[in-house]
Coordinates of C-alpha atoms and ligand atoms in Angstrom, one line a residue:
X1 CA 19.6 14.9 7.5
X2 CA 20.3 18.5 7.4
X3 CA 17.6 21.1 7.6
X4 CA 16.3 21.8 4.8
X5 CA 17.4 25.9 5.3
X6 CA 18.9 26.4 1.5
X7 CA 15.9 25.2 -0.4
X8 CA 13.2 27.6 -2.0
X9 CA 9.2 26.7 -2.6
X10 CA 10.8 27.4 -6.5
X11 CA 12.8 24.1 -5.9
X12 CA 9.9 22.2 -4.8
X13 CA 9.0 19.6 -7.0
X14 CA 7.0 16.4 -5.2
X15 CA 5.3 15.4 -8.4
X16 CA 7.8 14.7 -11.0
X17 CA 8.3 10.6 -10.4
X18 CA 12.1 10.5 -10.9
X19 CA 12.5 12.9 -7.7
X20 CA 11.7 9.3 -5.7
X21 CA 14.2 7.4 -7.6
X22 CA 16.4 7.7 -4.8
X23 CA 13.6 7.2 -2.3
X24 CA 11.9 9.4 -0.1
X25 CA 12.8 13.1 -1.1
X26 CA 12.9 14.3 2.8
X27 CA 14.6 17.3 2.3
X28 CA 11.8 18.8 0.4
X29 CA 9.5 16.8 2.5
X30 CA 10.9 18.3 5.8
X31 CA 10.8 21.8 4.1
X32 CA 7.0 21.4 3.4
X33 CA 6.3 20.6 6.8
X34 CA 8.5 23.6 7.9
X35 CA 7.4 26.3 5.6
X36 CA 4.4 25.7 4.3
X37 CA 2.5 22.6 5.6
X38 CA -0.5 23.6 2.8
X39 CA 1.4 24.1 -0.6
X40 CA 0.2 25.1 -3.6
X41 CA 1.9 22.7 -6.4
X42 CA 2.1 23.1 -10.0
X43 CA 0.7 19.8 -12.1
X44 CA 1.3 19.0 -15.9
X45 CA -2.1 19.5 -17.0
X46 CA -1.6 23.2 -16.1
X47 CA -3.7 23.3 -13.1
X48 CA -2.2 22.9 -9.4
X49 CA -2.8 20.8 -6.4
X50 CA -2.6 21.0 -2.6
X51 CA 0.2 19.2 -1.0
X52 CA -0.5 18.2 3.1
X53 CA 2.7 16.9 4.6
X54 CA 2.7 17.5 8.5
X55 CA 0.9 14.3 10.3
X56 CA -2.1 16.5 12.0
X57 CA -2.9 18.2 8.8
X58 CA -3.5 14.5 7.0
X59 CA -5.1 13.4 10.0
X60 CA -7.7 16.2 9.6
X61 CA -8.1 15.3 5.8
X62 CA -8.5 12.1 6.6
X63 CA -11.0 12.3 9.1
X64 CA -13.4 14.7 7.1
X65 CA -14.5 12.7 4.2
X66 CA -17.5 15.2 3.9
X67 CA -15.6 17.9 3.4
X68 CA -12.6 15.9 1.3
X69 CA -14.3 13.7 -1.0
X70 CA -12.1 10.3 -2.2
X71 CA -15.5 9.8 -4.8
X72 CA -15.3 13.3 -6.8
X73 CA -12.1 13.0 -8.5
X74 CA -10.8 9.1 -7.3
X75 CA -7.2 9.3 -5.4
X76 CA -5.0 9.6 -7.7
X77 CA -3.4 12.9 -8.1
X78 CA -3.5 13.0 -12.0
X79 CA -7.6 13.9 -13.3
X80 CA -8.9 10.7 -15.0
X81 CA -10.4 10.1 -18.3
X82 CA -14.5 10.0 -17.6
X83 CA -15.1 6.5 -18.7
X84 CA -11.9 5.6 -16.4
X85 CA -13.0 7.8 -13.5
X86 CA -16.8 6.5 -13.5
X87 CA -14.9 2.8 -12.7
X88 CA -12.4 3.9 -10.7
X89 CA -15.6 5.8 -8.7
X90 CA -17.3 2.1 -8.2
X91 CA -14.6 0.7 -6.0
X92 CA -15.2 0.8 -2.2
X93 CA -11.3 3.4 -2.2
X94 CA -13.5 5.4 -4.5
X95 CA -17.1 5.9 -2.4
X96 CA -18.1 8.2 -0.4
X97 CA -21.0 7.7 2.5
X98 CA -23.8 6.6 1.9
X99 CA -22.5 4.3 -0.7
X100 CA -19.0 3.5 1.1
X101 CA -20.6 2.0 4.6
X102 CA -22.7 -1.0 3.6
X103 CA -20.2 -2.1 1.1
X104 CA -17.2 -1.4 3.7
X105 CA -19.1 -3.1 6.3
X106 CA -20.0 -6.7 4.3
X107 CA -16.2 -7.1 3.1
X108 CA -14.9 -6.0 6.7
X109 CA -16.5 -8.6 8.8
X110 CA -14.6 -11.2 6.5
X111 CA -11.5 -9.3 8.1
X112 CA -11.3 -9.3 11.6
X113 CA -8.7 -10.3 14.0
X114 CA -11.1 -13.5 14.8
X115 CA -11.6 -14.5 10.9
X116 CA -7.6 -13.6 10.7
X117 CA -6.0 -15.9 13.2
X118 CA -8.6 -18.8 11.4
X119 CA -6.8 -17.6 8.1
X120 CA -3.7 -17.9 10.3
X121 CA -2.6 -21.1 8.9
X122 CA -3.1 -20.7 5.3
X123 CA -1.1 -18.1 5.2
X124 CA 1.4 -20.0 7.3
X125 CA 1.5 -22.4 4.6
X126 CA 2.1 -20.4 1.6
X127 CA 4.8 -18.2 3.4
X128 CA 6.7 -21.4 4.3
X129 CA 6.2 -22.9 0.6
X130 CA 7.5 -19.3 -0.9
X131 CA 10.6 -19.4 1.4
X132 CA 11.5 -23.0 1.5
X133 CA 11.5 -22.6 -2.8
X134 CA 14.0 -19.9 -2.7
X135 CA 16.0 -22.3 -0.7
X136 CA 16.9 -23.8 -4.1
X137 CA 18.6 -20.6 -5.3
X138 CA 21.9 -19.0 -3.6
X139 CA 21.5 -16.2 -5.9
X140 CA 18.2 -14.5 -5.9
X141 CA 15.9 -11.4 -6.3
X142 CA 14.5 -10.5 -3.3
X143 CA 10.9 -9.0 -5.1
X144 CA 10.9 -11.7 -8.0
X145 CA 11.5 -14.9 -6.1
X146 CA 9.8 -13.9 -2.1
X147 CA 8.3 -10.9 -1.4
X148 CA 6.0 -10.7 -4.9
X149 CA 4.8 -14.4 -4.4
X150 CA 3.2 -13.8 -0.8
X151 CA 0.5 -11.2 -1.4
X152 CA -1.3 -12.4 -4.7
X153 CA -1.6 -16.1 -3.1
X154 CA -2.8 -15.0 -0.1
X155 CA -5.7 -13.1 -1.5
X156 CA -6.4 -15.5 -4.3
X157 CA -6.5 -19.0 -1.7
X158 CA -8.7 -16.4 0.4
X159 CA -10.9 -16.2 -2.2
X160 CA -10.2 -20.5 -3.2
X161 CA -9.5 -19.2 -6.6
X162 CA -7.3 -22.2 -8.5
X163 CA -4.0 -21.9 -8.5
X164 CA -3.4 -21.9 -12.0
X165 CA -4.7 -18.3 -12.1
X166 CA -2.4 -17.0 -9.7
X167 CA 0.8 -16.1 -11.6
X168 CA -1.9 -14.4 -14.2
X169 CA -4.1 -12.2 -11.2
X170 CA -0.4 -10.8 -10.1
X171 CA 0.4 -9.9 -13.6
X172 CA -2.9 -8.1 -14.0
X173 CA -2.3 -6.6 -11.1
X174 CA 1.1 -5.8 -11.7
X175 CA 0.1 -4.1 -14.5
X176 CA -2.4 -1.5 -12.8
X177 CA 0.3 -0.2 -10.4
X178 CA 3.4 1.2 -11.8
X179 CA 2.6 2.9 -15.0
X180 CA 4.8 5.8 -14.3
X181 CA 7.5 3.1 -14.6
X182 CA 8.7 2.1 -18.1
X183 CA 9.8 -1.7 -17.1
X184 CA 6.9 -2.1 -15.4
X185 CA 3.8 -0.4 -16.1
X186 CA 2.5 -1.4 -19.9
X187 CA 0.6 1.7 -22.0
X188 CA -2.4 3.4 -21.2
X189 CA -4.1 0.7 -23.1
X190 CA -2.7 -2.1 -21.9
X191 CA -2.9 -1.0 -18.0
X192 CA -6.6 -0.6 -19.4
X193 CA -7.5 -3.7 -20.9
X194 CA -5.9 -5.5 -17.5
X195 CA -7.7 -3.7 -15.7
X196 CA -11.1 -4.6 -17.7
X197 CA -9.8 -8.2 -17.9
X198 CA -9.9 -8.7 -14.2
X199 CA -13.3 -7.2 -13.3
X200 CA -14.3 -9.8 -16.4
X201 CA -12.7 -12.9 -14.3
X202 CA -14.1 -11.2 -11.0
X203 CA -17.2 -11.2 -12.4
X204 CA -17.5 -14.7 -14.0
X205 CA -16.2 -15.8 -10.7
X206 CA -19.1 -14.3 -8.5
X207 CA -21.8 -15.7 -11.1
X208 CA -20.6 -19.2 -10.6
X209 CA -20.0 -19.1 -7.1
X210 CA -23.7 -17.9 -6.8
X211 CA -25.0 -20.4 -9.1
X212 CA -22.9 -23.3 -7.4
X213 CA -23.5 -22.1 -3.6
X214 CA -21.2 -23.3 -0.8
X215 CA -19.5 -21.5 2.2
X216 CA -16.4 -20.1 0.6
X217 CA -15.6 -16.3 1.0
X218 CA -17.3 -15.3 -2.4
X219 CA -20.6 -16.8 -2.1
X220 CA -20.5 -15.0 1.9
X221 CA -20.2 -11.9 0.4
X222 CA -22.5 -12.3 -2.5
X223 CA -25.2 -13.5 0.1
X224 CA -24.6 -10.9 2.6
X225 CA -27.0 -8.1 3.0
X226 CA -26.1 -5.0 4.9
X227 CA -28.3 -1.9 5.4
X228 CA -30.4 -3.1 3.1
X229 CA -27.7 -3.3 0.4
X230 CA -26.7 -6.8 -0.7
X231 CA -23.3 -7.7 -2.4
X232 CA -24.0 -7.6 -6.7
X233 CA -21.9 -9.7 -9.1
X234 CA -21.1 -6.0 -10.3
X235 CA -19.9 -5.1 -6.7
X236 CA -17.9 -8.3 -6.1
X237 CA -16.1 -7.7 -9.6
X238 CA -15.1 -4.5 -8.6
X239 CA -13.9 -5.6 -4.7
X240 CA -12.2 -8.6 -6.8
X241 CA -9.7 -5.8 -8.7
X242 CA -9.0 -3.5 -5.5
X243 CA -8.6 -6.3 -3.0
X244 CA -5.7 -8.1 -5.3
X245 CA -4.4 -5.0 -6.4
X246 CA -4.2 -3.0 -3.2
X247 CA -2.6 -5.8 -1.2
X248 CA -0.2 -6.0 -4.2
X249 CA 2.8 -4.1 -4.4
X250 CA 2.6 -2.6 -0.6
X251 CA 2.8 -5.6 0.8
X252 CA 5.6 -6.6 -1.6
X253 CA 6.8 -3.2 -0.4
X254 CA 6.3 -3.4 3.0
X255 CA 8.5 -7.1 3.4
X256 CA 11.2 -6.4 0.5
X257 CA 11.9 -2.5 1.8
X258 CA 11.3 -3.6 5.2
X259 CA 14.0 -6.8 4.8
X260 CA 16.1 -4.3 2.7
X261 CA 16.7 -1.8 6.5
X262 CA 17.3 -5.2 8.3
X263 CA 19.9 -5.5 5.6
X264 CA 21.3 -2.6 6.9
X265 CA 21.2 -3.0 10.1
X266 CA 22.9 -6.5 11.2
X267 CA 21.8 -5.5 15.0
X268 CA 18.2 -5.2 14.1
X269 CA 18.7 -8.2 11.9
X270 CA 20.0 -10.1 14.4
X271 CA 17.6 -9.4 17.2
X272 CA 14.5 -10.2 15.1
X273 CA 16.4 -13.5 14.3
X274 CA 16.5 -14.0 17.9
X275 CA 13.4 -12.9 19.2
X276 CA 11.0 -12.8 16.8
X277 CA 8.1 -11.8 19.3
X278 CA 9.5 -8.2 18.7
X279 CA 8.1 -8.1 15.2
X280 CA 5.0 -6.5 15.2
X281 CA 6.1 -3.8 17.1
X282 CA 9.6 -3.8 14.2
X283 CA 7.0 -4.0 11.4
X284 CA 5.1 -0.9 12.7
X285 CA 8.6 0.9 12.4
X286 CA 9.1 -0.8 8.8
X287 CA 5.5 0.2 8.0
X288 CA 6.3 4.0 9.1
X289 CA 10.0 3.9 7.6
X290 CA 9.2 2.8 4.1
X291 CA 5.8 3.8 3.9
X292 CA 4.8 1.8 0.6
X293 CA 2.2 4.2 -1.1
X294 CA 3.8 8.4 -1.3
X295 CA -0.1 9.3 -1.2
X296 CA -3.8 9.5 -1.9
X297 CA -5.6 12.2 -3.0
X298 CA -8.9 13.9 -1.8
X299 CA -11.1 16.8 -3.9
X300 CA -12.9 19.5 -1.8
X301 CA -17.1 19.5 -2.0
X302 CA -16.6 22.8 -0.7
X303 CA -14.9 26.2 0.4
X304 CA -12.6 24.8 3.4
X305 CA -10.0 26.4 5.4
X306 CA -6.6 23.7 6.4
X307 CA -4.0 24.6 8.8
X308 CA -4.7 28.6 8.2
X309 CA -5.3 27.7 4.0
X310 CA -8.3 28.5 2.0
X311 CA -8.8 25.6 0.2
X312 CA -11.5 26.2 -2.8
X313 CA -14.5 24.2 -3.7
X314 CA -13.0 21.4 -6.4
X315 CA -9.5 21.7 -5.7
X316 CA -7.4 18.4 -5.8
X317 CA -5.9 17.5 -1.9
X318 CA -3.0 15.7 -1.8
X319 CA -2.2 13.5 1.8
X320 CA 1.7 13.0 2.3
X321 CA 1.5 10.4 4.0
X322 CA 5.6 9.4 3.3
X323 CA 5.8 13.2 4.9
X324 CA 3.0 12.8 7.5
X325 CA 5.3 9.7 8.7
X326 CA 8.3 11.6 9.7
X327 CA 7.2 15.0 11.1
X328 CA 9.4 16.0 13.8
X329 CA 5.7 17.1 15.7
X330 CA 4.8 13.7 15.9
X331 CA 7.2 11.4 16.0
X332 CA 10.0 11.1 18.6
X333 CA 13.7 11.3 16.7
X334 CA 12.0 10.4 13.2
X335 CA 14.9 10.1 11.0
X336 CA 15.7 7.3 13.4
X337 CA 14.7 3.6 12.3
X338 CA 13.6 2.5 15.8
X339 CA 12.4 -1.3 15.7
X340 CA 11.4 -0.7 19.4
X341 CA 9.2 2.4 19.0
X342 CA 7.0 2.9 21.6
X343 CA 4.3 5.7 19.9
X344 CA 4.2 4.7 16.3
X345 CA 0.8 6.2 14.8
X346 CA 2.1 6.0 11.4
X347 CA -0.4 7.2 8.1
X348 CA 0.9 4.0 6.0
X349 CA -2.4 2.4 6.2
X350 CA -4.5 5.9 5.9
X351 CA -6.7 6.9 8.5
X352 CA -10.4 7.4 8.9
X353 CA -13.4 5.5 6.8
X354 CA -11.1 4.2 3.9
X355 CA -8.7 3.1 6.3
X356 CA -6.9 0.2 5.1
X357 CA -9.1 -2.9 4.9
X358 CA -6.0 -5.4 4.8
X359 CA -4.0 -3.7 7.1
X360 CA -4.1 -6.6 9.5
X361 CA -3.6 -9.0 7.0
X362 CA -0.1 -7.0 6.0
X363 CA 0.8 -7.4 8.9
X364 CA 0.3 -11.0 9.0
X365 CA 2.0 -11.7 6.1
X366 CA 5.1 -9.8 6.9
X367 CA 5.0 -11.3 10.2
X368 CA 5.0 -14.7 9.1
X369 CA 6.9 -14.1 6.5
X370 CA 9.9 -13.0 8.7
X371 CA 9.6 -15.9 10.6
X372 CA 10.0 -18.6 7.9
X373 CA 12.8 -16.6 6.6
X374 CA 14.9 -16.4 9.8
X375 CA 14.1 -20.0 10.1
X376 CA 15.4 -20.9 6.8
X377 CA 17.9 -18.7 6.2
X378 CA 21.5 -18.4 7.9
X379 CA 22.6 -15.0 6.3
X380 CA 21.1 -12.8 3.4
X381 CA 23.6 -10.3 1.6
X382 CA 22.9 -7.7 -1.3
X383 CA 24.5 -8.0 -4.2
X384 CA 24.1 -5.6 -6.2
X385 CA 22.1 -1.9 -6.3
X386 CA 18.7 -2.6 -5.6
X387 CA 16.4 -0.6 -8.2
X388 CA 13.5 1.3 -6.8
X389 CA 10.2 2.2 -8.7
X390 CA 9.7 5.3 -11.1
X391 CA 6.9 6.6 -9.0
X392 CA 5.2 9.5 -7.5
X393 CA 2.9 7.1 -5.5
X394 CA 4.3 3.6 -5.2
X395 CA 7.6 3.5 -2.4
X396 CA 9.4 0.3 -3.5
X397 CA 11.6 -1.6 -5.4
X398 CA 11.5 -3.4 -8.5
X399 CA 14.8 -5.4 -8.0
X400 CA 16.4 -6.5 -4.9
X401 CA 19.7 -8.9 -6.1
X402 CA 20.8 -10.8 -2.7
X403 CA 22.9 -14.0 -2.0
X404 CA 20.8 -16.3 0.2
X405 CA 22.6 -19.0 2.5
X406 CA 20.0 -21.4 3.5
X407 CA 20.8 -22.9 7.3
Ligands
HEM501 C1 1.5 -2.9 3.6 C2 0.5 -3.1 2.8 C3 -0.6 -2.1 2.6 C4 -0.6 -0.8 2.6 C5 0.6 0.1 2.9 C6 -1.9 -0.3 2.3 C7 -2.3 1.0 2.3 C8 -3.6 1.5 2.1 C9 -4.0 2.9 2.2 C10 -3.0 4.0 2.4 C11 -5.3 2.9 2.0 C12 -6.2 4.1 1.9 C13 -6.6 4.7 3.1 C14 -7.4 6.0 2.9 O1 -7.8 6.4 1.8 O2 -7.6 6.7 4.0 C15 -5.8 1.5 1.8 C16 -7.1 1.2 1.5 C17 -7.5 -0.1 1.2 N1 -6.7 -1.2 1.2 FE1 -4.7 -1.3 1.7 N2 -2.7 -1.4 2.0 C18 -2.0 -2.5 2.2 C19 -2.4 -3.8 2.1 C20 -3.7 -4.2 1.7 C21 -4.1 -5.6 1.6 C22 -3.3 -6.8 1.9 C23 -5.4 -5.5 1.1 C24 -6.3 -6.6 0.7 C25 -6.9 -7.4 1.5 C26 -5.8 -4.1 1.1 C27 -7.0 -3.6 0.7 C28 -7.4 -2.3 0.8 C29 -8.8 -1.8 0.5 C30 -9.9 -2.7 0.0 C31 -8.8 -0.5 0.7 C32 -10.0 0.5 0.6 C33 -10.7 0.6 1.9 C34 -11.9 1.6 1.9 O3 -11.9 2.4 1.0 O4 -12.7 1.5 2.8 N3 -4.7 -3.3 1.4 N4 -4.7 0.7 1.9

């Protein structure tokens, strides 16, 4: 890549979704980081926001949710409606402490590395059943047929919800995270009545589970009590939405943009395919490299000072963290994709109290996934351009056309 040397802060423009069409916009990433690591950009509604794109600077956001609330103004980068905000304010991405902890802490214990390898198998299961169905077709998409199938089923068998609801969960979800996108996203009112539909079926779900009573992962966290604060059906219902939406699309982002470099790369390719007990340390580099969500946003609660910027009571915050991952002050050789990198401490998952609850589980689905695929499959090819995601905030594709050769 070359220095960014001929661009101006005039030419900067990180909001306007088509600048991502053609993926990460590094040159005007690498200039932020360069010239002014705190910038001051223009949004629609006529007001402005703060861009953060070197790694130490989103660390520091990150780390001080007292100062940087994610609860004032939610993370998106665009002000919401009240009525939208005041829901969007009830989810755990959306709290602030006190309210964040007990919540944070009841769903977290269901998350460990313990409760993960016991989930191990499931997982197993539906990753071999989604690659050994693509099987059937020599000419596929990469996102329709594999990588969207994983993350929806894992959550939803998690949660032992019938199977028959899975294909309409994704779609709800579907719907909630690519508005910016014309063939995805629906209108405002559609996205909205998705949205309301699934905290409906969350809730009904938690009402029955608690009147039936069992052991599954539902009634667990209905049950449990932490801090004093126990799990409501109102609670659940919102977890329900954010835990199948925000495992949703990265996911599908992480494994299709992540098999999409492989692509690319017939050496890396190959020794995954050979020695698969050099992917988690390969998924790190695919987690870093195609960072699947641009950003979150934070809102001051007061006068602050960042990197030598005064930063004003109220002002919107935006984190990089598709920046964040390749700042030369970091990372070793950054524009490299390095499946053996050594000191990864990629922002892909966040950092600090909101950072990523499913992160291990990502990782376990990708992992796994990988692993049926080199099993199954003797060669993948593209063909044809895949088509990434009108988005300031989503890092993915929508298509991904390959020719599959099944061993
Ligand atoms: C590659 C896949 C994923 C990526 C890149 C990703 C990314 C993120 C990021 C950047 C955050 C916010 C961190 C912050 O604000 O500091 C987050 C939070 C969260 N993610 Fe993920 N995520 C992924 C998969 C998942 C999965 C599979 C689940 C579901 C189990 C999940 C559930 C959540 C939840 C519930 C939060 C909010 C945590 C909190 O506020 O305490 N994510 N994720």
């Amino acid at each position: 890549m070359n220095r960014a040397t001929e661009i101006t802060a005039d030419d900067i423009d990180v909001y306007s979704p088509d600048r991502y069409l053609a993926g990460i916009p590094h040159r005007e990433f690498s200039w932020l980081r360069d010239n002014q690591p705190v910038f001051w950009h223009a949004h629609p509604d006529g007001g402005g926001y703060w861009v953060v794109s070197r790694h130490a600077d989103v660390l520091a956001v990150s780390r001080d949710h007292s100062t940087y609330s994610a609860n004032k103004g939610f993370v998106m980068v665009d002000d919401l409606p009240p009525d939208i905000l005041g829901r969007a304010q009830s989810q755990l991405l959306g709290m602030d402490p006190p309210d964040h902890g007990p919540i944070r802490r009841a769903v977290i214990t269901h998350f460990t590395r313990d409760r993960l390898s016991a989930m191990q198998p499931k997982v197993h299961a539906i990753a071999r059943r989604v690659v050994e169905a693509a099987r059937e077709k020599s000419e596929a998409d990469f996102i329709e047929d594999l990588a969207c199938k994983i993350p929806t089923a894992v959550i939803c068998s998690m949660l032992e919800i019938p199977e028959d609801m899975w294909d309409q969960i994704r779609h709800w979800s579907d719907m909630q995270t690519a508005g910016s996108d014309p063939d995805l996203g629906g209108t405002a009112q559609d996205i909205e009545k998705a949205s309301m539909d699934m905290g409906l079926y969350g809730f009904e779900l938690a009402t029955e589970r608690k009147a039936r009573g069992g052991d599954d992962l539902i009634t667990q966290l209905l049950d449990s009590e932490v801090d004093g604060r126990t799990v409501s059906e109102m609670d659940f219902a919102s977890l329900f939405v954010q835990l199948t939406v925000a495992g949703n699309e990265t996911t599908r982002g992480l494994i299709s943009s992540g098999m999409l470099e492989l692509i690319h790369r017939p050496d890396d390719y190959n020794a995954l395919e050979t020695e698969p007990g050099r992917l988690p340390t390969a998924i790190e580099e695919m987690l870093r490299w195609t960072c699947p969500l641009h950003y979150f946003r934070r809102t001051a609660t007061r006068n602050a000072e960042l990197a030598g910027t005064s930063i004003s009571e109220g002002d919107r915050v935006v984190m990089l963290y598709s920046s964040a991952n390749f700042d030369e002050r970091e990372f070793d050789n950054p524009m490299e994709f390095d499946i053996q990198r050594a000191h990864n401490p990629h922002m892909a998952f966040g950092y600090g109290i909101h950072l990523c609850l499913g992160a291990n589980l990502a990782r376990l689905e990708a992992r796994l996934f990988f692993e049926e695929f080199f099993k199954n499959f003797a060669t993948i090819e593209l063909n044809g351009t895949p088509a990434r995601i009108r988005s300031n905030q989503i890092n993915g594709y929508k298509t991904m056309p390959v020719t599959l050769r099944p061993r």
